[in-house]
Tab-separated table of C-alpha atoms in Angstrom:
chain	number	residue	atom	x	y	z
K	1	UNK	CA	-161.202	-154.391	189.161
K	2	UNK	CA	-164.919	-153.758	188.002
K	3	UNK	CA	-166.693	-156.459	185.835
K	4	UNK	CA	-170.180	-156.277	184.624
K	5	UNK	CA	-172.802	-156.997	182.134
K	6	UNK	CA	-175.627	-155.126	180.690
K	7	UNK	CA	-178.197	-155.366	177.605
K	8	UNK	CA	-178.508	-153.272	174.707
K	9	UNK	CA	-181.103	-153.337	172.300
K	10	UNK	CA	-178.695	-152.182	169.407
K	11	UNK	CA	-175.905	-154.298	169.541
K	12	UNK	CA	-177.790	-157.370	171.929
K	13	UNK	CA	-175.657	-158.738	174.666
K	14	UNK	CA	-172.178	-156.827	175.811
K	15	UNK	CA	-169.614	-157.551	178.330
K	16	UNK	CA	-167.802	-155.049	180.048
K	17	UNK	CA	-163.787	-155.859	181.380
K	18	UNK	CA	-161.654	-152.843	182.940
K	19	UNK	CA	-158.685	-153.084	185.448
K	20	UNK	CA	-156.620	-150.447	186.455
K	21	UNK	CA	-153.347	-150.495	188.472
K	22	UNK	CA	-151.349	-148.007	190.104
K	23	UNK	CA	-148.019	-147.963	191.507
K	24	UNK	CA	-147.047	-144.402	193.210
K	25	UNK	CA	-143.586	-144.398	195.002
K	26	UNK	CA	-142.742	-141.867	197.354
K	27	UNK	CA	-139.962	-140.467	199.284
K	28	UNK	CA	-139.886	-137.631	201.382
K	29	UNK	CA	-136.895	-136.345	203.508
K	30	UNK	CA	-137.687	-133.145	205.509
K	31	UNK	CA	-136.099	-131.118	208.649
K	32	UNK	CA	-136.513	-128.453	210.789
K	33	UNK	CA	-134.212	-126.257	213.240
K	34	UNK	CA	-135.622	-123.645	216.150
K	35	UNK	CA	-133.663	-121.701	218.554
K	36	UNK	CA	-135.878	-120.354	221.122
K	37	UNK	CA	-135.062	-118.168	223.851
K	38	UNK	CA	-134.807	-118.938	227.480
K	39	UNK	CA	-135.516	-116.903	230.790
K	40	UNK	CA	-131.318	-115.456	230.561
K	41	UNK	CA	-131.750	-114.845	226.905
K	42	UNK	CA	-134.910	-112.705	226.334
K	43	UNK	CA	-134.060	-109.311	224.063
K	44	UNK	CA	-133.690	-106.204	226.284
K	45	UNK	CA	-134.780	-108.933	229.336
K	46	UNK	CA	-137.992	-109.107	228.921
K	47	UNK	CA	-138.372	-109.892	225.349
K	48	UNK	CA	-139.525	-113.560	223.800
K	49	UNK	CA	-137.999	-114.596	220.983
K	50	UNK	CA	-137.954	-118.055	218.519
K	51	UNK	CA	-136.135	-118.416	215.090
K	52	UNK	CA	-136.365	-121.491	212.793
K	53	UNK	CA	-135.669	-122.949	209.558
K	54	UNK	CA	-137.549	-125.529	207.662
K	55	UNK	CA	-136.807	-127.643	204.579
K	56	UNK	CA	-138.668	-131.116	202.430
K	57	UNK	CA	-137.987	-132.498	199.853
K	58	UNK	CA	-140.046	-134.879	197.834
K	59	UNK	CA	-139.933	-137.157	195.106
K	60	UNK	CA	-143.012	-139.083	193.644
K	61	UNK	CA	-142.643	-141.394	190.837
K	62	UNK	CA	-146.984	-142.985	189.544
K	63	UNK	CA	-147.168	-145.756	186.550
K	64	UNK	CA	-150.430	-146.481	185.627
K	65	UNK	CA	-151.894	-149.164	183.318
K	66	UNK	CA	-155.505	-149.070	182.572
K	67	UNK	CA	-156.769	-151.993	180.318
K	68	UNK	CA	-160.482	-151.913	179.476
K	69	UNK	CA	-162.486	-154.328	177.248
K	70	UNK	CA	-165.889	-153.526	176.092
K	71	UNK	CA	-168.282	-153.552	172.292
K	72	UNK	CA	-167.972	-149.551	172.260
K	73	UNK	CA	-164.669	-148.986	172.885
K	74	UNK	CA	-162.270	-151.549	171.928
K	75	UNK	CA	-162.155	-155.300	170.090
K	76	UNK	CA	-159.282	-156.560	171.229
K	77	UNK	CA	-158.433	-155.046	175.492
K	78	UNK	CA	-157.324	-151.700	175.125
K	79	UNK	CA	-154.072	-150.708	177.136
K	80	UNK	CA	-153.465	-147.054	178.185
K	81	UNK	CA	-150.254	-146.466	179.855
K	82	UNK	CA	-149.222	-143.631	181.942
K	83	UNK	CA	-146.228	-142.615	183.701
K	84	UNK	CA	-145.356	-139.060	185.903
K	85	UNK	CA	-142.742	-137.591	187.694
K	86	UNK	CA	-142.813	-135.040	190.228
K	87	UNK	CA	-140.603	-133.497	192.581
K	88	UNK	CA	-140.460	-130.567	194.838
K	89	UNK	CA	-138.617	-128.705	197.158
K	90	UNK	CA	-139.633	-126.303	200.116
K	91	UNK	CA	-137.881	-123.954	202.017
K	92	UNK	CA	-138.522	-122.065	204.910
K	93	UNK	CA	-137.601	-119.297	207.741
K	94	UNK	CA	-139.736	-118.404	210.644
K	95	UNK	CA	-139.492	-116.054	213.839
K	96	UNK	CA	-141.609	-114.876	216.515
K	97	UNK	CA	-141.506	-112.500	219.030
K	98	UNK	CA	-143.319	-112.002	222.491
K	99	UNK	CA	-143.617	-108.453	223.709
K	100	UNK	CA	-144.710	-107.403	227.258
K	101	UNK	CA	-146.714	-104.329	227.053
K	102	UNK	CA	-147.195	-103.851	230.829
K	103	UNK	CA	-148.487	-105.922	233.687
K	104	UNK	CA	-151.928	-107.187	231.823
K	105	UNK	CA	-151.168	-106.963	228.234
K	106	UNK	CA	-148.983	-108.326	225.772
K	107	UNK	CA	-148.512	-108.694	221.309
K	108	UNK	CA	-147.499	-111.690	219.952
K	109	UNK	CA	-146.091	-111.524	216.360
K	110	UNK	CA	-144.794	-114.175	213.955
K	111	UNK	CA	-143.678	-114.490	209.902
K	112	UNK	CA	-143.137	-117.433	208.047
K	113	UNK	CA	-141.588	-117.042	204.404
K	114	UNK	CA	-141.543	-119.936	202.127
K	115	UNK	CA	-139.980	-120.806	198.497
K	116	UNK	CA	-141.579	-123.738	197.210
K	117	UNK	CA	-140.555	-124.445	193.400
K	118	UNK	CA	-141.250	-128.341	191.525
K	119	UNK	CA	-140.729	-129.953	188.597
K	120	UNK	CA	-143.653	-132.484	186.358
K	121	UNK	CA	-143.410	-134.403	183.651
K	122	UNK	CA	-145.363	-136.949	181.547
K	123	UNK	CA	-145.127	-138.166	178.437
K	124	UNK	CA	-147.109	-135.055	177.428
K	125	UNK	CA	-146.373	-132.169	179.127
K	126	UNK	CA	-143.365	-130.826	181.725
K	127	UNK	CA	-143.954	-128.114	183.993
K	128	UNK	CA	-141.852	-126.303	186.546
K	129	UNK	CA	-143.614	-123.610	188.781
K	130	UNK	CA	-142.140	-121.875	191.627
K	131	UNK	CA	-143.802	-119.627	194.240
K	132	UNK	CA	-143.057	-117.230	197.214
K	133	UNK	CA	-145.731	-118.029	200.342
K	134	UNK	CA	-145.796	-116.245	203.109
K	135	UNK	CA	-147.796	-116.277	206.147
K	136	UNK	CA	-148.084	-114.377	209.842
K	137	UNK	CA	-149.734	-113.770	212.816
K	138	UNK	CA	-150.284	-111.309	215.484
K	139	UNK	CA	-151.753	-111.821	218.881
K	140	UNK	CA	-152.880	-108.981	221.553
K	141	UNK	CA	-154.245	-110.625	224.851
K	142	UNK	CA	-155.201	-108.609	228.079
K	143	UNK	CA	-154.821	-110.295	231.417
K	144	UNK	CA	-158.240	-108.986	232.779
K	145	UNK	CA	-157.452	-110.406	236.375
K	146	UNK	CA	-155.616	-113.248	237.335
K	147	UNK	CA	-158.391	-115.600	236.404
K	148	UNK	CA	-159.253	-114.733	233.159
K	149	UNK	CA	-157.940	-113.546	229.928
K	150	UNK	CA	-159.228	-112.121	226.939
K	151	UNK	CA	-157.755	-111.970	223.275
K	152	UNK	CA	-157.832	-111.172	219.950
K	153	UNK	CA	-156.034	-112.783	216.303
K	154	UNK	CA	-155.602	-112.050	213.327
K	155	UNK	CA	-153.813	-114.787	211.055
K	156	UNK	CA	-152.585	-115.670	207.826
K	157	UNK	CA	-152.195	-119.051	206.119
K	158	UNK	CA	-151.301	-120.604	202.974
K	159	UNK	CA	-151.011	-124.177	201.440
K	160	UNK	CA	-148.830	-125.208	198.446
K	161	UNK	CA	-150.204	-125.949	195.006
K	162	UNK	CA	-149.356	-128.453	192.660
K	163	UNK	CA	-150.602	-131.288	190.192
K	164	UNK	CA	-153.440	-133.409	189.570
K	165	UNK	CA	-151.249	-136.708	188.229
K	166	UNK	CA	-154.327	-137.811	185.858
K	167	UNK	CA	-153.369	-139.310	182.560
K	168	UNK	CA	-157.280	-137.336	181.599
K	169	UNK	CA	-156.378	-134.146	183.481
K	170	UNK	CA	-157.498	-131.719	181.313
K	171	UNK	CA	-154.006	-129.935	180.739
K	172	UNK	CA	-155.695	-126.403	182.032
K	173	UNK	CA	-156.249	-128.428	185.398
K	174	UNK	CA	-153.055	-130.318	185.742
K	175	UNK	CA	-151.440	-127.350	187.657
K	176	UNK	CA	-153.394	-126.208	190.637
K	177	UNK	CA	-152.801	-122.600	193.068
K	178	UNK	CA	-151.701	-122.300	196.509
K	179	UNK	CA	-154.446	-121.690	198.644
K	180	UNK	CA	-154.534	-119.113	201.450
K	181	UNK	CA	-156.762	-118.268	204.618
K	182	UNK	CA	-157.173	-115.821	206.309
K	183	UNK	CA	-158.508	-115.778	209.539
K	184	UNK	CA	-159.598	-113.634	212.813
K	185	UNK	CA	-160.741	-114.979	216.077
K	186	UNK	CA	-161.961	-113.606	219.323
K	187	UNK	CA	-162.054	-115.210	222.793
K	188	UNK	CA	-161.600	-115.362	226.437
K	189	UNK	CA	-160.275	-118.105	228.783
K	190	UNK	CA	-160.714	-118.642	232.251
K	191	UNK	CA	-159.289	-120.605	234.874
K	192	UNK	CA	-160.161	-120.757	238.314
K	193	UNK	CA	-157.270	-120.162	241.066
K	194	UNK	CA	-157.469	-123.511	242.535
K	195	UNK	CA	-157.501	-125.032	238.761
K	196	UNK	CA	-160.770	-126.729	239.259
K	197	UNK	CA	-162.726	-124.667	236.720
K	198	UNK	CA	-161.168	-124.356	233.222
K	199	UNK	CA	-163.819	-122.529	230.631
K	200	UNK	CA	-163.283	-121.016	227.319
K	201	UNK	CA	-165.235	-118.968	224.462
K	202	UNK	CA	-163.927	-118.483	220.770
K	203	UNK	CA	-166.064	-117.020	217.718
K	204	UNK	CA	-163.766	-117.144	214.564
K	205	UNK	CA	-163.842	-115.644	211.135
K	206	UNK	CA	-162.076	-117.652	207.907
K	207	UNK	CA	-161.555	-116.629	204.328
K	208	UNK	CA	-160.082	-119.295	201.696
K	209	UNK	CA	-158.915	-117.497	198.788
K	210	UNK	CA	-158.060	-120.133	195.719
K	211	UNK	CA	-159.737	-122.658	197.972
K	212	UNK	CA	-158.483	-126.310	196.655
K	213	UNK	CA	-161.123	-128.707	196.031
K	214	UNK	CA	-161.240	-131.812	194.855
K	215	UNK	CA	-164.024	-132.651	191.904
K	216	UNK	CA	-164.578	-135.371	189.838
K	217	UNK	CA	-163.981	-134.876	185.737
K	218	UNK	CA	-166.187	-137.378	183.444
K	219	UNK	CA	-164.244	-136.868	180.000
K	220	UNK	CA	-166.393	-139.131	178.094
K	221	UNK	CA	-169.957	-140.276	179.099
K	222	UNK	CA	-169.711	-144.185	179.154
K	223	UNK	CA	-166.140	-145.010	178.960
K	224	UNK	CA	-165.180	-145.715	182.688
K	225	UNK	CA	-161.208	-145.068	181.549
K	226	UNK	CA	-162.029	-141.771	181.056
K	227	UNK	CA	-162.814	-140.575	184.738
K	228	UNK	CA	-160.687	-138.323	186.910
K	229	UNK	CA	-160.667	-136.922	190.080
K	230	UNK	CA	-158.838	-133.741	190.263
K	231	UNK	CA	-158.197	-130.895	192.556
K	232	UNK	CA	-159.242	-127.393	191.031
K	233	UNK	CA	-159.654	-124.060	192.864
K	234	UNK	CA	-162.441	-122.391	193.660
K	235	UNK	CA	-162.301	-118.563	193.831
K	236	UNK	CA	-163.353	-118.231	197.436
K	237	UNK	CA	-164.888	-119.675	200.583
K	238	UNK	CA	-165.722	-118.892	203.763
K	239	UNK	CA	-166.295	-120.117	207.426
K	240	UNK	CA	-167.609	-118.712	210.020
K	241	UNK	CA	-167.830	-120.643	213.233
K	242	UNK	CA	-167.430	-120.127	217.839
K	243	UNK	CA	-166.252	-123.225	219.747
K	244	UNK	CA	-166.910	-123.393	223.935
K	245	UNK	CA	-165.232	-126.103	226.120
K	246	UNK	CA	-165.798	-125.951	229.847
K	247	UNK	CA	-163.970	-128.684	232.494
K	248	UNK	CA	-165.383	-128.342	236.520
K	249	UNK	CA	-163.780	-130.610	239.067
K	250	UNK	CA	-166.893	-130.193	241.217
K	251	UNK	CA	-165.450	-132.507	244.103
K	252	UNK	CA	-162.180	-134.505	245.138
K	253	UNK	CA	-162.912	-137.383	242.562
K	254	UNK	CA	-165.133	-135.718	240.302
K	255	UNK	CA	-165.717	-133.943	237.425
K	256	UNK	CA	-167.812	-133.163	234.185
K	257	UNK	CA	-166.890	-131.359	230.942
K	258	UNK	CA	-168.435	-130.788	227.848
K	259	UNK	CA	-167.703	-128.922	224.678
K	260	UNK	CA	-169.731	-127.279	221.698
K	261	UNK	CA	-168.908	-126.040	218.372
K	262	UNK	CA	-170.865	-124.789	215.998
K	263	UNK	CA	-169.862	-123.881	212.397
K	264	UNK	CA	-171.157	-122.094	208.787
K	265	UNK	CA	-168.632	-123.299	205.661
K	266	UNK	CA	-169.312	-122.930	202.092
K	267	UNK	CA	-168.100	-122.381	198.813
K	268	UNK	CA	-168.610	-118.838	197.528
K	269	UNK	CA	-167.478	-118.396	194.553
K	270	UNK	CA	-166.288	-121.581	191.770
K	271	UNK	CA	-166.045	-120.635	188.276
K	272	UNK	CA	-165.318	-124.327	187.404
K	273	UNK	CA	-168.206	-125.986	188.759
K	274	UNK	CA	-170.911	-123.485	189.095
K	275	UNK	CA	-173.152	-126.012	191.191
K	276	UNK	CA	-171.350	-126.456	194.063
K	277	UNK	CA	-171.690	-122.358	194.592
K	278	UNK	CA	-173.496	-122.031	198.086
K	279	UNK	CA	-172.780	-125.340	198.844
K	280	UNK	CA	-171.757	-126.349	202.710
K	281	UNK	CA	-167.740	-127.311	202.222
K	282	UNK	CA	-167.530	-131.003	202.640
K	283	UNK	CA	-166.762	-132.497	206.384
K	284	UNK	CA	-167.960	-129.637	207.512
K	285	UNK	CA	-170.969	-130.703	209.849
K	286	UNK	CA	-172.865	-127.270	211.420
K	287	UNK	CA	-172.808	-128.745	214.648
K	288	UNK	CA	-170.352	-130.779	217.037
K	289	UNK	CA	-170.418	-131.958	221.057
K	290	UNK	CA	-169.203	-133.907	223.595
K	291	UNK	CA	-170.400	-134.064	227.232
K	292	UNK	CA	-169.002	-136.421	229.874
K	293	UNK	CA	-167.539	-137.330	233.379
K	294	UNK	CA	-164.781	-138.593	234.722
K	295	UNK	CA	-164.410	-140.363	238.381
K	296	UNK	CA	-161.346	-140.629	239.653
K	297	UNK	CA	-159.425	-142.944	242.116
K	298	UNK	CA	-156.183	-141.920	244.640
K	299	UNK	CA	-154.954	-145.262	243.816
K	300	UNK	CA	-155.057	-144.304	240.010
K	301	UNK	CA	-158.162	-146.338	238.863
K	302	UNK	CA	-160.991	-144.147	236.811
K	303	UNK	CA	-164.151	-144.344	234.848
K	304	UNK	CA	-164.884	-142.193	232.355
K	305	UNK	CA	-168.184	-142.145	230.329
K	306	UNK	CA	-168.787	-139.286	227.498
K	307	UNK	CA	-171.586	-138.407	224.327
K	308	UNK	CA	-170.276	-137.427	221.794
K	309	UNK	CA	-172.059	-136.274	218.638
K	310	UNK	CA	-172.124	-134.260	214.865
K	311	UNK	CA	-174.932	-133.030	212.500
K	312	UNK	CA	-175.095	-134.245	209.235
K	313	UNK	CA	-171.733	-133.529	206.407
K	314	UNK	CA	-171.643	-133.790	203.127
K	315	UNK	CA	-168.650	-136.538	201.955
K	316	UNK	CA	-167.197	-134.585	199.056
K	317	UNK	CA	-168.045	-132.655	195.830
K	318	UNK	CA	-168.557	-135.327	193.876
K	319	UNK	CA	-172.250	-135.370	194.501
K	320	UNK	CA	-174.908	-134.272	197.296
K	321	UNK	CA	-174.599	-137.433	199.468
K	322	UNK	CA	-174.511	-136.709	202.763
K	323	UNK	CA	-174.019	-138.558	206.716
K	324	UNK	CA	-176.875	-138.691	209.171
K	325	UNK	CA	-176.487	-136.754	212.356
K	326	UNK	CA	-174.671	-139.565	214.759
K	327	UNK	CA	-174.479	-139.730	218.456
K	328	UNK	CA	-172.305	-142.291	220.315
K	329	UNK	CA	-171.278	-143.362	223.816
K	330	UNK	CA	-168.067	-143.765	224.867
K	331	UNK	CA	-166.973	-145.797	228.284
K	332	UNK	CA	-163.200	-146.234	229.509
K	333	UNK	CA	-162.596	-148.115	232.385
K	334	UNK	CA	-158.787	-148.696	233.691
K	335	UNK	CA	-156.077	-147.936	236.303
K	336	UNK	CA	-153.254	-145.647	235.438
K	337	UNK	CA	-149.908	-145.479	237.453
């Protein structure tokens, strides 16, 4: 509920009245089966295997009411009603296979297909897309010596589409696409033999193809009912990023870790909303950390103290506002057992 009042030279003194209320209900039922293998049931013994099905269903029912009052737009309170229906269905099958390929290296691969189809309808329009998704990996990793490993990824991802439920979606936006990513990554891990070293280094390459983002609409300047906020897709965008975590248990009831990541995401390419080309993705600070240590008791009591900080993020697309860089200090103190 937003009341005000303003002045206009034209017309003198106005009043502005609006309330708007929402009621969304949703129900969602969803499951998921794997069979993995175990040590007695690898393929030709030495083989890795998992296989899985996944369903959801959902069903989301949104009534709106918007009643506004105000000299430009209505007498008497204006009531705009709006009511939606949308349901959807997913479907899934997924396998994966681990293959040995001698004493130091080894290929993971896995698929996922999906069939994801809905159903919309206001008192305007009905829709009913479907779409195949797929996604994959594959994984090659060389056991350099017993310490330390080194890999490399290649991945594909994907996220369902679906509706903007906006009684002043334009009807070109009320339908958004899937979005997929792909992405390739490069790292080594390391772990000491006695366990009290753990380091590891990843650099990481992402491109969002029909990236989904989430813009605000003004319809009509003025009229407050007339304000959406609706996901659209942008053509492309891109991250590029490395994360390093390193954990040292330098003596019996010691130790210190810390972490880094640093990261480049943007929007390339937006044929919708032209400004926000070039522009940093939103929650996407270039910088993150944490540094700490932990002492430990044999008893089971511990102290922990850590920093832990970001650079500065933008909130959203709906404008250029942005965070401050923030640091904080965290201190735990218990006894576990």
């Amino acid at each position: 509920c937003n009341d005000g009042f303003w002045n206009t030279p034209q017309f003198g003194f106005s009043v502005y009245d609006y309330f708007s209320d929402t009621k969304r209900a949703r129900d969602t039922d969803s499951q998921e089966f794997r069979l993995v293998s175990g040590p007695d049931g690898r393929l030709l013994g030495r083989v890795d295997w998992l296989v899985g099905a996944y369903g959801l269903n959902l069903d989301e029912r949104i009534d709106v009411v918007d009643t506004g009052r105000d000299d430009f737009w209505c007498v008497v309170p204006c009531v705009t009603p709006f009511a939606s229906a949308f349901d959807s269905r997913s479907r899934a099958l997924f396998a994966e296979l681990g293959i040995p390929l001698g004493n130091a290296w080894r290929i993971d691969a896995g698929a996922r297909w999906e069939r994801w189809d809905a159903d919309y309808a206001d008192a305007a329009m009905t829709f009913a897309p479907d779409d195949d998704l797929w996604g994959g990996h594959i994984n090659l990793s060389f056991q350099a010596a017993d310490t330390t490993m080194i890999y490399a990824r290649v991945a594909r991802g994907y996220k369902a589409g679906g509706f903007n439920l906006d009684a002043n979606a334009p009807p070109e936006l009320v339908p958004y696409r899937s979005e997929t990513l792909w992405n390739a990554e490069l790292g080594i891990k390391y772990l000491a033999v006695d366990r009290r070293l753990r380091a590891d280094l990843v650099a990481f390459w992402m491109e969002r193809d029909d990236m989904q983002v989430k813009v605000p609409i003004q319809d009509a300047a003025g009229n407050p009912i007339a304000f959406s906020f609706l996901t659209a897709n942008a053509r492309r965008g891109r991250n590029l990023g490395a994360e390093a975590s390193v954990d040292w248990r330098f003596a019996e009831q010691w130790s210190v870790y810390g972490a880094l990541g640093l990261l480049d995401a943007d929007i390339e390419r937006f044929d919708y909303v032209r400004d926000l080309e070039g522009r940093d993705q939103a929650h996407a600070p270039a910088y993150t950390f944490t540094i700490g240590t932990t002492w430990e008791h044999a008893r089971g009591w511990f102290v922990r103290i850590d920093i832990t900080g970001s650079d500065a993020f933008y909130f959203d697309y709906s404008h250029d506002q942005t965070s401050r860089a923030t640091e904080r200090v965290n201190l735990r103190f218990g006894r576990s057992w």
